[in-house]
Amino acid sequence: MLRYLPVRRIHARQVLDSRGNPTVEVEATVGEGIVGLDGYTAKAIVPSGASTGKFEAIELRDGDKGKYLGLGVEKAVANVNTKLAEAVLGENALNQSYIDHLLIQTDGTENKSSVGANASLGVSMAVARAAAMALRIPLYQYLGGCHTRKLPVPMMNILNGGKHADNTVDLQEFMIMPSGAGSLEDGIRICTEIYHFLKIILKERKLSTAVGDEGGFAPDLEDSRDVLELIVQAVERAGYEAGKDIVIAIDAAASELYDEERGVYYFPGESRMKGEDIFRDSREMISYYEKLTEDYPIVSIEDGLEEDDWEGWKLMTERLGNRIQLVGDDLFVTNRKRLGCGIRLKAANAILVKVNQIGTLSEAMDAVEMAHHAGYRAIISHRSGETEDSFIADLAVATGAGQIKTGAPCRSDRNAKYNQLLRISENLGELAVYENPFQGYGD
Ligand code: PGA
Ligand code: ZN
């Protein structure tokens, strides 16, 4: 039996992400240990956020303004090729927890500020993928075990705003979820059709069909209601029923709207469109969401309030938490400590999981496990800066999270994930489980 699969080689290089910013790619070679295997080499590329939470693990950037406007990752690459490689060479790739423990220990800080979370994550993912390859099993099965068969329902971000676009839409993401679909294939098809119909409607109205960082359209619209009306129309034009076949999820990314000095949320786009300054305080934000969820089939709101407003989150969860999913992204940053705090306070009822927010695979998987134990949902997520690496598609299946957030069905950095999910679905065949995560919600 194969018990020992040594890490033989770790090599990092600087490559580009979907926004044209440098990021870390790591190649890991495993094998040729006492069992005499040939080497298996796999690579992984690290994603990068724009509306980054202030409690995220540190993404190490060079800061050399003469190169890539200071965004180079040559230091992180060097850390992989020296310190992290030294730490894991010869260690057992089949023991992912131990590999990740070594990465954490080598960094030695709370937030990976020494080697960079982009350095540690690249090694963590590449080693996992190489181990799966050596065992000749799919990555999702390696990470999830032999009982893994639950496919995630996509949260497709079809309309972009906030920091991901240059339009007047203040809330960052408007997503559709194919809750009524019978399979992942149908779910992806239905959402994609709606995406195309949304484009047709935008064209008819002479609105921009340019897309934001996650592939969703980014027209100038007056406010959230305008966006939601448009989405409901696109759903209907595509021949589906909003609230039945399709439900809506929002990522407000409220930390980006928060004006710390004044202690309120400022809506710059809405203010511009309406010609007056629009502010909302924490309570008004909650009432605002309450009203939107009464008028539209919204089942999930992410980062409805900013990352330090625990009291507000508690109140929002009391008011809305039994009806809809309240997701902590910047609030929890895939960090068990912050999630633990939320669970104790009954703040939010779901966590967004982004592997680079924490910097190793094991820590991200721990966060999912902790959430599930507490009755919280987990949603595996991409970043706004992505790559062709489809790792999170496998991770979403492996963790049985039941939901994945990976952008519009547009641009290969986003479709790489959907395409990988389609492959996994085919691989699972009849055994695939695809369930509406909102069954019975709000009953
Ligand atoms: P980010 O956005 O990757 O820019 O942080 C995604 C999100 O906020 O969910
Ligand atoms: Zn978010």
Short mmCIF file of C-alpha atoms and ligand atoms in Angstrom, two decimals:
data_model
loop_
_atom_site.label_atom_id
_atom_site.label_comp_id
_atom_site.label_asym_id
_atom_site.label_seq_id
_atom_site.Cartn_x
_atom_site.Cartn_y
_atom_site.Cartn_z
CA MET A 1 0.00 0.00 0.00
CA LEU A 2 1.19 3.46 -0.85
CA ARG A 3 1.78 5.37 2.35
CA TYR A 4 4.72 7.56 1.56
CA LEU A 5 4.90 9.83 -1.42
CA PRO A 6 7.75 12.26 -1.00
CA VAL A 7 7.69 15.80 -2.30
CA ARG A 8 10.64 15.82 -4.67
CA ARG A 9 10.63 19.23 -6.21
CA ILE A 10 8.89 22.55 -5.63
CA HIS A 11 9.26 25.31 -8.15
CA ALA A 12 7.45 28.64 -8.37
CA ARG A 13 7.24 31.21 -11.13
CA GLN A 14 5.48 34.51 -11.66
CA VAL A 15 2.55 34.37 -14.09
CA LEU A 16 -0.45 36.65 -14.84
CA ASP A 17 -4.00 36.60 -13.50
CA SER A 18 -7.23 37.60 -15.25
CA ARG A 19 -6.68 41.29 -14.51
CA GLY A 20 -3.15 41.23 -15.88
CA ASN A 21 -1.58 41.32 -12.44
CA PRO A 22 1.27 39.01 -11.47
CA THR A 23 0.50 35.98 -9.35
CA VAL A 24 2.26 32.86 -8.11
CA GLU A 25 2.26 29.55 -9.94
CA VAL A 26 3.77 26.56 -8.17
CA GLU A 27 4.84 23.24 -9.65
CA ALA A 28 5.16 20.29 -7.32
CA THR A 29 6.74 16.97 -8.20
CA VAL A 30 6.03 13.99 -5.99
CA GLY A 31 7.05 10.34 -6.14
CA GLU A 32 10.09 8.17 -6.56
CA GLY A 33 10.15 7.34 -2.90
CA ILE A 34 10.66 3.95 -1.37
CA VAL A 35 7.73 2.64 -3.39
CA GLY A 36 9.64 3.42 -6.57
CA LEU A 37 7.00 5.53 -8.30
CA ASP A 38 7.86 7.78 -11.17
CA GLY A 39 7.51 11.45 -10.46
CA TYR A 40 4.19 13.24 -10.92
CA THR A 41 4.21 16.94 -11.53
CA ALA A 42 1.22 19.20 -11.02
CA LYS A 43 0.82 22.93 -10.94
CA ALA A 44 -1.48 25.38 -9.21
CA ILE A 45 -2.04 29.13 -9.59
CA VAL A 46 -3.05 31.46 -6.78
CA PRO A 47 -6.03 33.85 -7.22
CA SER A 48 -6.22 37.43 -5.96
CA GLY A 49 -8.98 39.70 -4.63
CA ALA A 50 -9.80 43.40 -5.18
CA SER A 51 -12.37 44.04 -2.46
CA THR A 52 -10.05 42.38 0.01
CA GLY A 53 -11.12 42.01 3.63
CA LYS A 54 -8.80 43.72 6.10
CA PHE A 55 -8.45 40.52 8.16
CA GLU A 56 -7.31 38.35 5.26
CA ALA A 57 -3.93 36.64 5.30
CA ILE A 58 -1.28 38.75 3.62
CA GLU A 59 -0.73 38.56 -0.11
CA LEU A 60 2.94 39.40 -0.54
CA ARG A 61 3.58 41.98 -3.28
CA ASP A 62 6.99 43.36 -4.20
CA GLY A 63 6.07 47.04 -4.05
CA ASP A 64 8.68 47.86 -6.69
CA LYS A 65 6.86 50.61 -8.61
CA GLY A 66 9.15 50.13 -11.58
CA LYS A 67 7.69 46.71 -12.27
CA TYR A 68 4.02 45.84 -12.72
CA LEU A 69 3.11 49.03 -10.79
CA GLY A 70 4.45 47.49 -7.61
CA LEU A 71 2.31 44.36 -7.90
CA GLY A 72 5.06 41.87 -8.72
CA VAL A 73 5.24 38.68 -6.66
CA GLU A 74 8.92 37.87 -7.10
CA LYS A 75 9.46 37.84 -3.34
CA ALA A 76 6.65 35.34 -2.82
CA VAL A 77 8.08 33.25 -5.67
CA ALA A 78 11.51 33.35 -4.03
CA ASN A 79 9.98 32.32 -0.69
CA VAL A 80 8.46 29.26 -2.34
CA ASN A 81 11.70 28.34 -4.06
CA THR A 82 13.75 28.65 -0.90
CA LYS A 83 12.08 28.53 2.55
CA LEU A 84 8.89 26.65 1.67
CA ALA A 85 10.61 24.20 -0.67
CA GLU A 86 13.16 23.41 2.05
CA ALA A 87 10.37 22.83 4.54
CA VAL A 88 8.42 20.31 2.48
CA LEU A 89 11.04 18.53 0.35
CA GLY A 90 11.16 14.86 1.26
CA GLU A 91 7.95 15.14 3.29
CA ASN A 92 4.94 12.98 2.60
CA ALA A 93 2.62 14.55 0.01
CA LEU A 94 -0.15 12.18 1.14
CA ASN A 95 -0.28 13.95 4.47
CA GLN A 96 -1.74 17.26 3.37
CA SER A 97 -2.42 18.40 6.94
CA TYR A 98 1.23 17.93 7.83
CA ILE A 99 2.45 19.63 4.65
CA ASP A 100 0.22 22.59 5.48
CA HIS A 101 1.38 22.54 9.09
CA LEU A 102 4.97 22.85 7.85
CA LEU A 103 4.02 25.77 5.63
CA ILE A 104 2.30 27.53 8.54
CA GLN A 105 5.23 26.85 10.83
CA THR A 106 7.79 28.08 8.33
CA ASP A 107 5.89 31.33 7.98
CA GLY A 108 5.51 31.62 11.72
CA THR A 109 3.09 34.57 11.76
CA GLU A 110 -0.66 34.80 12.43
CA ASN A 111 -1.45 36.13 8.97
CA LYS A 112 1.27 34.62 6.71
CA SER A 113 2.94 38.00 6.46
CA SER A 114 6.40 36.46 6.50
CA VAL A 115 6.33 34.24 3.40
CA GLY A 116 2.99 35.47 2.00
CA ALA A 117 -0.30 33.57 1.81
CA ASN A 118 0.13 33.58 -1.98
CA ALA A 119 3.37 31.62 -1.52
CA SER A 120 2.03 29.07 0.97
CA LEU A 121 -1.24 28.49 -0.87
CA GLY A 122 0.53 27.78 -4.17
CA VAL A 123 2.56 25.01 -2.51
CA SER A 124 -0.43 23.66 -0.64
CA MET A 125 -2.58 23.32 -3.76
CA ALA A 126 0.16 22.04 -6.05
CA VAL A 127 1.16 19.29 -3.60
CA ALA A 128 -2.48 18.18 -3.22
CA ARG A 129 -2.97 18.03 -6.96
CA ALA A 130 0.28 16.11 -7.50
CA ALA A 131 -0.70 13.62 -4.78
CA ALA A 132 -4.07 13.02 -6.44
CA MET A 133 -2.33 12.56 -9.75
CA ALA A 134 0.08 10.01 -8.28
CA LEU A 135 -2.84 8.08 -6.79
CA ARG A 136 -4.61 8.30 -10.16
CA ILE A 137 -7.81 9.60 -8.65
CA PRO A 138 -9.62 12.84 -9.43
CA LEU A 139 -8.69 15.80 -7.24
CA TYR A 140 -12.21 16.13 -5.82
CA GLN A 141 -12.11 12.52 -4.70
CA TYR A 142 -8.65 12.80 -3.23
CA LEU A 143 -9.68 15.83 -1.20
CA GLY A 144 -13.15 14.59 -0.30
CA GLY A 145 -12.81 10.84 0.04
CA CYS A 146 -14.62 7.93 -1.54
CA HIS A 147 -18.09 9.14 -0.61
CA THR A 148 -17.80 12.48 -2.40
CA ARG A 149 -20.67 13.05 -4.79
CA LYS A 150 -22.44 16.30 -4.01
CA LEU A 151 -22.21 18.92 -6.75
CA PRO A 152 -22.54 22.59 -5.90
CA VAL A 153 -25.31 24.87 -7.10
CA PRO A 154 -23.69 27.84 -8.83
CA MET A 155 -24.11 31.42 -7.73
CA MET A 156 -23.61 33.09 -11.10
CA ASN A 157 -22.67 36.71 -10.87
CA ILE A 158 -24.36 38.19 -13.95
CA LEU A 159 -24.26 41.87 -13.01
CA ASN A 160 -21.14 43.47 -11.55
CA GLY A 161 -20.78 46.67 -9.57
CA GLY A 162 -18.73 48.08 -6.71
CA LYS A 163 -14.99 47.63 -6.95
CA HIS A 164 -15.28 45.13 -9.79
CA ALA A 165 -16.60 47.58 -12.36
CA ASP A 166 -16.59 51.26 -13.30
CA ASN A 167 -20.35 51.66 -13.37
CA THR A 168 -22.84 53.22 -10.94
CA VAL A 169 -24.03 49.98 -9.35
CA ASP A 170 -22.99 50.15 -5.69
CA LEU A 171 -23.61 46.60 -4.51
CA GLN A 172 -20.80 44.47 -5.88
CA GLU A 173 -22.54 41.36 -7.18
CA PHE A 174 -25.98 40.30 -8.36
CA MET A 175 -26.10 36.57 -8.82
CA ILE A 176 -28.63 34.05 -10.07
CA MET A 177 -28.92 30.53 -8.67
CA PRO A 178 -30.64 27.72 -10.56
CA SER A 179 -32.46 26.39 -7.51
CA GLY A 180 -35.13 24.64 -9.55
CA ALA A 181 -32.80 22.80 -11.92
CA GLY A 182 -32.62 19.03 -11.76
CA SER A 183 -28.94 18.74 -12.54
CA LEU A 184 -25.75 20.76 -12.62
CA GLU A 185 -25.83 20.67 -16.44
CA ASP A 186 -29.32 22.15 -16.51
CA GLY A 187 -28.38 24.67 -13.84
CA ILE A 188 -25.40 25.93 -15.82
CA ARG A 189 -27.42 25.98 -19.04
CA ILE A 190 -30.35 27.90 -17.53
CA CYS A 191 -28.11 30.54 -15.95
CA THR A 192 -26.12 30.93 -19.14
CA GLU A 193 -29.29 31.40 -21.19
CA ILE A 194 -30.44 34.09 -18.77
CA TYR A 195 -27.03 35.75 -19.02
CA HIS A 196 -27.45 35.92 -22.82
CA PHE A 197 -30.99 37.29 -22.53
CA LEU A 198 -29.74 39.91 -20.10
CA LYS A 199 -27.32 41.04 -22.79
CA ILE A 200 -30.13 41.24 -25.33
CA ILE A 201 -32.22 43.40 -22.96
CA LEU A 202 -29.27 45.68 -22.18
CA LYS A 203 -28.69 46.17 -25.91
CA GLU A 204 -32.36 46.95 -26.51
CA ARG A 205 -32.17 49.59 -23.81
CA LYS A 206 -28.94 50.94 -25.23
CA LEU A 207 -27.13 50.15 -22.01
CA SER A 208 -23.52 49.02 -21.89
CA THR A 209 -22.82 45.33 -22.34
CA ALA A 210 -19.20 45.64 -21.24
CA VAL A 211 -18.33 43.26 -18.43
CA GLY A 212 -16.74 43.64 -15.01
CA ASP A 213 -13.91 41.65 -13.45
CA GLU A 214 -16.04 38.56 -12.85
CA GLY A 215 -17.61 38.56 -16.31
CA GLY A 216 -21.00 40.00 -15.33
CA PHE A 217 -22.38 43.00 -17.22
CA ALA A 218 -21.66 46.41 -15.76
CA PRO A 219 -24.19 48.97 -17.05
CA ASP A 220 -24.96 52.26 -15.33
CA LEU A 221 -28.20 51.76 -13.45
CA GLU A 222 -29.92 53.95 -10.88
CA ASP A 223 -30.12 51.62 -7.90
CA SER A 224 -30.44 48.01 -6.75
CA ARG A 225 -34.11 47.85 -7.63
CA ASP A 226 -33.28 48.71 -11.23
CA VAL A 227 -30.77 45.87 -11.29
CA LEU A 228 -33.20 43.40 -9.77
CA GLU A 229 -35.99 44.39 -12.19
CA LEU A 230 -33.61 43.81 -15.07
CA ILE A 231 -32.59 40.40 -13.77
CA VAL A 232 -36.19 39.30 -13.26
CA GLN A 233 -36.94 40.41 -16.84
CA ALA A 234 -34.00 38.43 -18.18
CA VAL A 235 -35.18 35.36 -16.27
CA GLU A 236 -38.65 35.70 -17.77
CA ARG A 237 -37.41 36.42 -21.30
CA ALA A 238 -35.38 33.22 -21.10
CA GLY A 239 -38.58 31.35 -20.28
CA TYR A 240 -38.08 30.78 -16.57
CA GLU A 241 -39.83 31.85 -13.42
CA ALA A 242 -38.05 33.99 -10.86
CA GLY A 243 -38.51 32.56 -7.39
CA LYS A 244 -39.19 29.07 -8.74
CA ASP A 245 -36.55 28.15 -11.32
CA ILE A 246 -34.20 30.91 -10.32
CA VAL A 247 -33.46 32.68 -7.06
CA ILE A 248 -31.22 35.69 -6.52
CA ALA A 249 -28.14 36.19 -4.34
CA ILE A 250 -26.40 39.49 -3.62
CA ASP A 251 -22.89 40.30 -2.47
CA ALA A 252 -23.09 43.84 -1.12
CA ALA A 253 -19.37 43.89 -0.18
CA ALA A 254 -20.46 46.52 2.36
CA SER A 255 -16.97 47.04 3.82
CA GLU A 256 -16.21 48.87 0.56
CA LEU A 257 -19.18 51.22 1.06
CA TYR A 258 -18.46 51.93 4.69
CA ASP A 259 -17.38 55.43 5.65
CA GLU A 260 -15.50 54.86 8.88
CA GLU A 261 -15.39 58.50 9.94
CA ARG A 262 -19.11 59.00 9.69
CA GLY A 263 -20.04 55.43 10.67
CA VAL A 264 -22.41 55.04 7.70
CA TYR A 265 -22.54 53.33 4.35
CA TYR A 266 -22.25 55.66 1.38
CA PHE A 267 -23.73 54.71 -2.01
CA PRO A 268 -21.63 56.70 -4.54
CA GLY A 269 -23.35 55.42 -7.71
CA GLU A 270 -26.88 55.87 -6.46
CA SER A 271 -25.91 59.32 -5.21
CA ARG A 272 -24.59 60.27 -8.63
CA MET A 273 -27.62 58.95 -10.48
CA LYS A 274 -30.10 60.63 -8.12
CA GLY A 275 -28.19 63.85 -7.64
CA GLU A 276 -28.20 63.65 -3.82
CA ASP A 277 -25.95 61.97 -1.27
CA ILE A 278 -27.32 58.59 -0.25
CA PHE A 279 -26.14 57.29 3.15
CA ARG A 280 -27.50 54.39 5.16
CA ASP A 281 -26.55 53.45 8.69
CA SER A 282 -26.36 49.86 9.92
CA ARG A 283 -30.05 49.65 10.86
CA GLU A 284 -31.14 51.32 7.66
CA MET A 285 -29.06 48.84 5.68
CA ILE A 286 -30.89 45.98 7.37
CA SER A 287 -34.29 47.54 6.63
CA TYR A 288 -33.13 48.16 3.06
CA TYR A 289 -32.34 44.45 2.63
CA GLU A 290 -35.53 43.45 4.37
CA LYS A 291 -37.54 45.43 1.83
CA LEU A 292 -35.56 44.08 -1.12
CA THR A 293 -36.07 40.49 0.05
CA GLU A 294 -39.82 41.12 0.36
CA ASP A 295 -40.04 42.42 -3.18
CA TYR A 296 -37.64 40.08 -4.98
CA PRO A 297 -36.76 36.37 -4.66
CA ILE A 298 -33.48 37.01 -2.86
CA VAL A 299 -32.26 34.01 -0.88
CA SER A 300 -28.76 35.06 0.08
CA ILE A 301 -26.97 38.28 1.04
CA GLU A 302 -23.20 38.32 1.46
CA ASP A 303 -21.33 41.00 3.41
CA GLY A 304 -24.50 43.00 3.94
CA LEU A 305 -22.63 44.92 6.63
CA GLU A 306 -18.96 45.74 7.12
CA GLU A 307 -16.32 43.47 8.61
CA ASP A 308 -16.17 45.02 12.11
CA ASP A 309 -19.86 45.54 12.75
CA TRP A 310 -20.52 42.43 14.88
CA GLU A 311 -23.49 44.07 16.58
CA GLY A 312 -25.04 44.94 13.25
CA TRP A 313 -24.45 41.40 11.99
CA LYS A 314 -26.15 39.99 15.08
CA LEU A 315 -29.16 42.19 14.53
CA MET A 316 -29.28 41.44 10.81
CA THR A 317 -29.17 37.72 11.57
CA GLU A 318 -32.01 38.06 14.09
CA ARG A 319 -34.08 39.96 11.58
CA LEU A 320 -33.32 38.06 8.36
CA GLY A 321 -31.43 34.91 9.30
CA ASN A 322 -34.40 32.58 9.49
CA ARG A 323 -35.56 33.56 6.01
CA ILE A 324 -32.39 33.95 4.01
CA GLN A 325 -28.74 32.95 3.92
CA LEU A 326 -26.43 35.61 5.37
CA VAL A 327 -22.89 35.04 4.20
CA GLY A 328 -19.75 36.33 5.90
CA ASP A 329 -16.93 36.94 3.43
CA ASP A 330 -14.85 39.91 4.67
CA LEU A 331 -16.43 39.22 8.06
CA PHE A 332 -14.97 35.71 8.42
CA VAL A 333 -12.12 35.70 5.85
CA THR A 334 -12.06 31.86 5.88
CA ASN A 335 -10.59 32.13 9.36
CA ARG A 336 -11.71 29.75 12.11
CA LYS A 337 -11.15 32.32 14.84
CA ARG A 338 -13.43 34.85 13.23
CA LEU A 339 -15.96 32.19 12.26
CA GLY A 340 -15.93 30.92 15.86
CA CYS A 341 -16.70 34.43 17.01
CA GLY A 342 -19.60 34.66 14.57
CA ILE A 343 -21.00 31.31 15.67
CA ARG A 344 -20.89 32.36 19.32
CA LEU A 345 -22.60 35.66 18.58
CA LYS A 346 -25.07 34.13 16.12
CA ALA A 347 -23.81 36.50 13.46
CA ALA A 348 -24.46 35.34 9.87
CA ASN A 349 -25.44 31.77 9.02
CA ALA A 350 -22.97 30.97 6.25
CA ILE A 351 -19.33 31.46 5.38
CA LEU A 352 -17.70 32.27 2.06
CA VAL A 353 -14.56 30.20 1.64
CA LYS A 354 -11.68 31.62 -0.39
CA VAL A 355 -8.50 29.59 -0.14
CA ASN A 356 -6.18 32.57 -0.50
CA GLN A 357 -7.84 34.42 2.39
CA ILE A 358 -6.16 31.95 4.75
CA GLY A 359 -3.24 30.55 2.77
CA THR A 360 -3.44 26.76 3.05
CA LEU A 361 -5.89 24.15 1.88
CA SER A 362 -6.17 22.49 5.30
CA GLU A 363 -7.15 25.72 7.01
CA ALA A 364 -9.79 26.42 4.36
CA MET A 365 -11.19 22.90 4.76
CA ASP A 366 -11.15 23.30 8.53
CA ALA A 367 -13.29 26.40 8.16
CA VAL A 368 -15.85 24.47 6.09
CA GLU A 369 -15.92 21.70 8.67
CA MET A 370 -16.37 24.13 11.52
CA ALA A 371 -19.21 25.88 9.68
CA HIS A 372 -20.99 22.61 8.96
CA HIS A 373 -20.70 21.47 12.57
CA ALA A 374 -22.31 24.71 13.70
CA GLY A 375 -25.14 24.41 11.16
CA TYR A 376 -23.69 27.18 9.02
CA ARG A 377 -23.57 26.85 5.24
CA ALA A 378 -20.31 27.12 3.31
CA ILE A 379 -19.88 28.48 -0.20
CA ILE A 380 -16.63 27.85 -2.04
CA SER A 381 -15.58 30.97 -3.91
CA HIS A 382 -13.26 32.33 -6.57
CA ARG A 383 -11.61 35.76 -6.36
CA SER A 384 -12.20 38.66 -8.71
CA GLY A 385 -8.64 38.12 -9.96
CA GLU A 386 -8.65 34.52 -11.24
CA THR A 387 -6.76 32.23 -13.55
CA GLU A 388 -7.22 29.12 -15.64
CA ASP A 389 -6.77 27.03 -12.50
CA SER A 390 -10.04 25.27 -11.69
CA PHE A 391 -8.97 23.96 -8.26
CA ILE A 392 -12.01 25.41 -6.45
CA ALA A 393 -14.41 23.39 -8.61
CA ASP A 394 -12.90 20.20 -7.17
CA LEU A 395 -12.79 21.72 -3.71
CA ALA A 396 -16.48 22.63 -3.85
CA VAL A 397 -17.36 19.02 -4.63
CA ALA A 398 -14.85 17.62 -2.13
CA THR A 399 -16.24 19.64 0.77
CA GLY A 400 -19.86 18.91 -0.11
CA ALA A 401 -20.48 22.63 0.36
CA GLY A 402 -23.43 22.54 -2.02
CA GLN A 403 -22.79 26.04 -3.40
CA ILE A 404 -20.05 27.61 -5.50
CA LYS A 405 -19.53 31.24 -6.40
CA THR A 406 -17.44 31.59 -9.51
CA GLY A 407 -18.67 34.48 -11.62
CA ALA A 408 -20.53 34.85 -14.89
CA PRO A 409 -20.49 32.21 -17.62
CA CYS A 410 -18.05 34.49 -19.42
CA ARG A 411 -14.25 34.61 -19.79
CA SER A 412 -12.20 31.45 -19.51
CA ASP A 413 -10.96 32.24 -15.98
CA ARG A 414 -14.59 31.81 -14.82
CA ASN A 415 -15.68 29.12 -17.27
CA ALA A 416 -12.67 26.98 -16.34
CA LYS A 417 -14.50 26.28 -13.08
CA TYR A 418 -17.88 25.58 -14.70
CA ASN A 419 -16.22 23.34 -17.26
CA GLN A 420 -14.42 21.40 -14.56
CA LEU A 421 -17.71 20.97 -12.69
CA LEU A 422 -19.25 19.58 -15.88
CA ARG A 423 -16.38 17.09 -16.13
CA ILE A 424 -16.79 16.07 -12.50
CA SER A 425 -20.52 15.69 -13.00
CA GLU A 426 -19.92 13.42 -15.98
CA ASN A 427 -17.39 11.47 -13.96
CA LEU A 428 -19.87 10.95 -11.11
CA GLY A 429 -22.63 10.05 -13.55
CA GLU A 430 -25.85 8.84 -11.98
CA LEU A 431 -24.35 9.00 -8.52
CA ALA A 432 -24.08 12.78 -8.63
CA VAL A 433 -26.19 14.57 -6.03
CA TYR A 434 -27.48 18.02 -6.98
CA GLU A 435 -29.83 19.61 -4.48
CA ASN A 436 -31.51 22.94 -4.07
CA PRO A 437 -29.76 24.38 -1.00
CA PHE A 438 -32.79 26.56 -0.28
CA GLN A 439 -35.40 23.84 -0.07
CA GLY A 440 -37.80 24.77 2.71
CA TYR A 441 -36.04 28.09 3.37
CA GLY A 442 -38.42 30.67 4.75
CA ASP A 443 -41.29 28.16 5.15
P1 PGA B 1 -12.77 39.91 -4.33
O1 PGA B 1 -14.34 39.84 -4.53
O2 PGA B 1 -12.19 38.65 -4.86
O3 PGA B 1 -12.39 41.13 -5.09
O4 PGA B 1 -12.57 40.05 -2.85
C1 PGA B 1 -15.11 38.71 -4.34
C2 PGA B 1 -16.04 38.87 -3.18
O5 PGA B 1 -16.09 39.92 -2.52
O6 PGA B 1 -16.76 37.92 -2.88
ZN ZN B 2 -17.74 38.99 -1.12
#
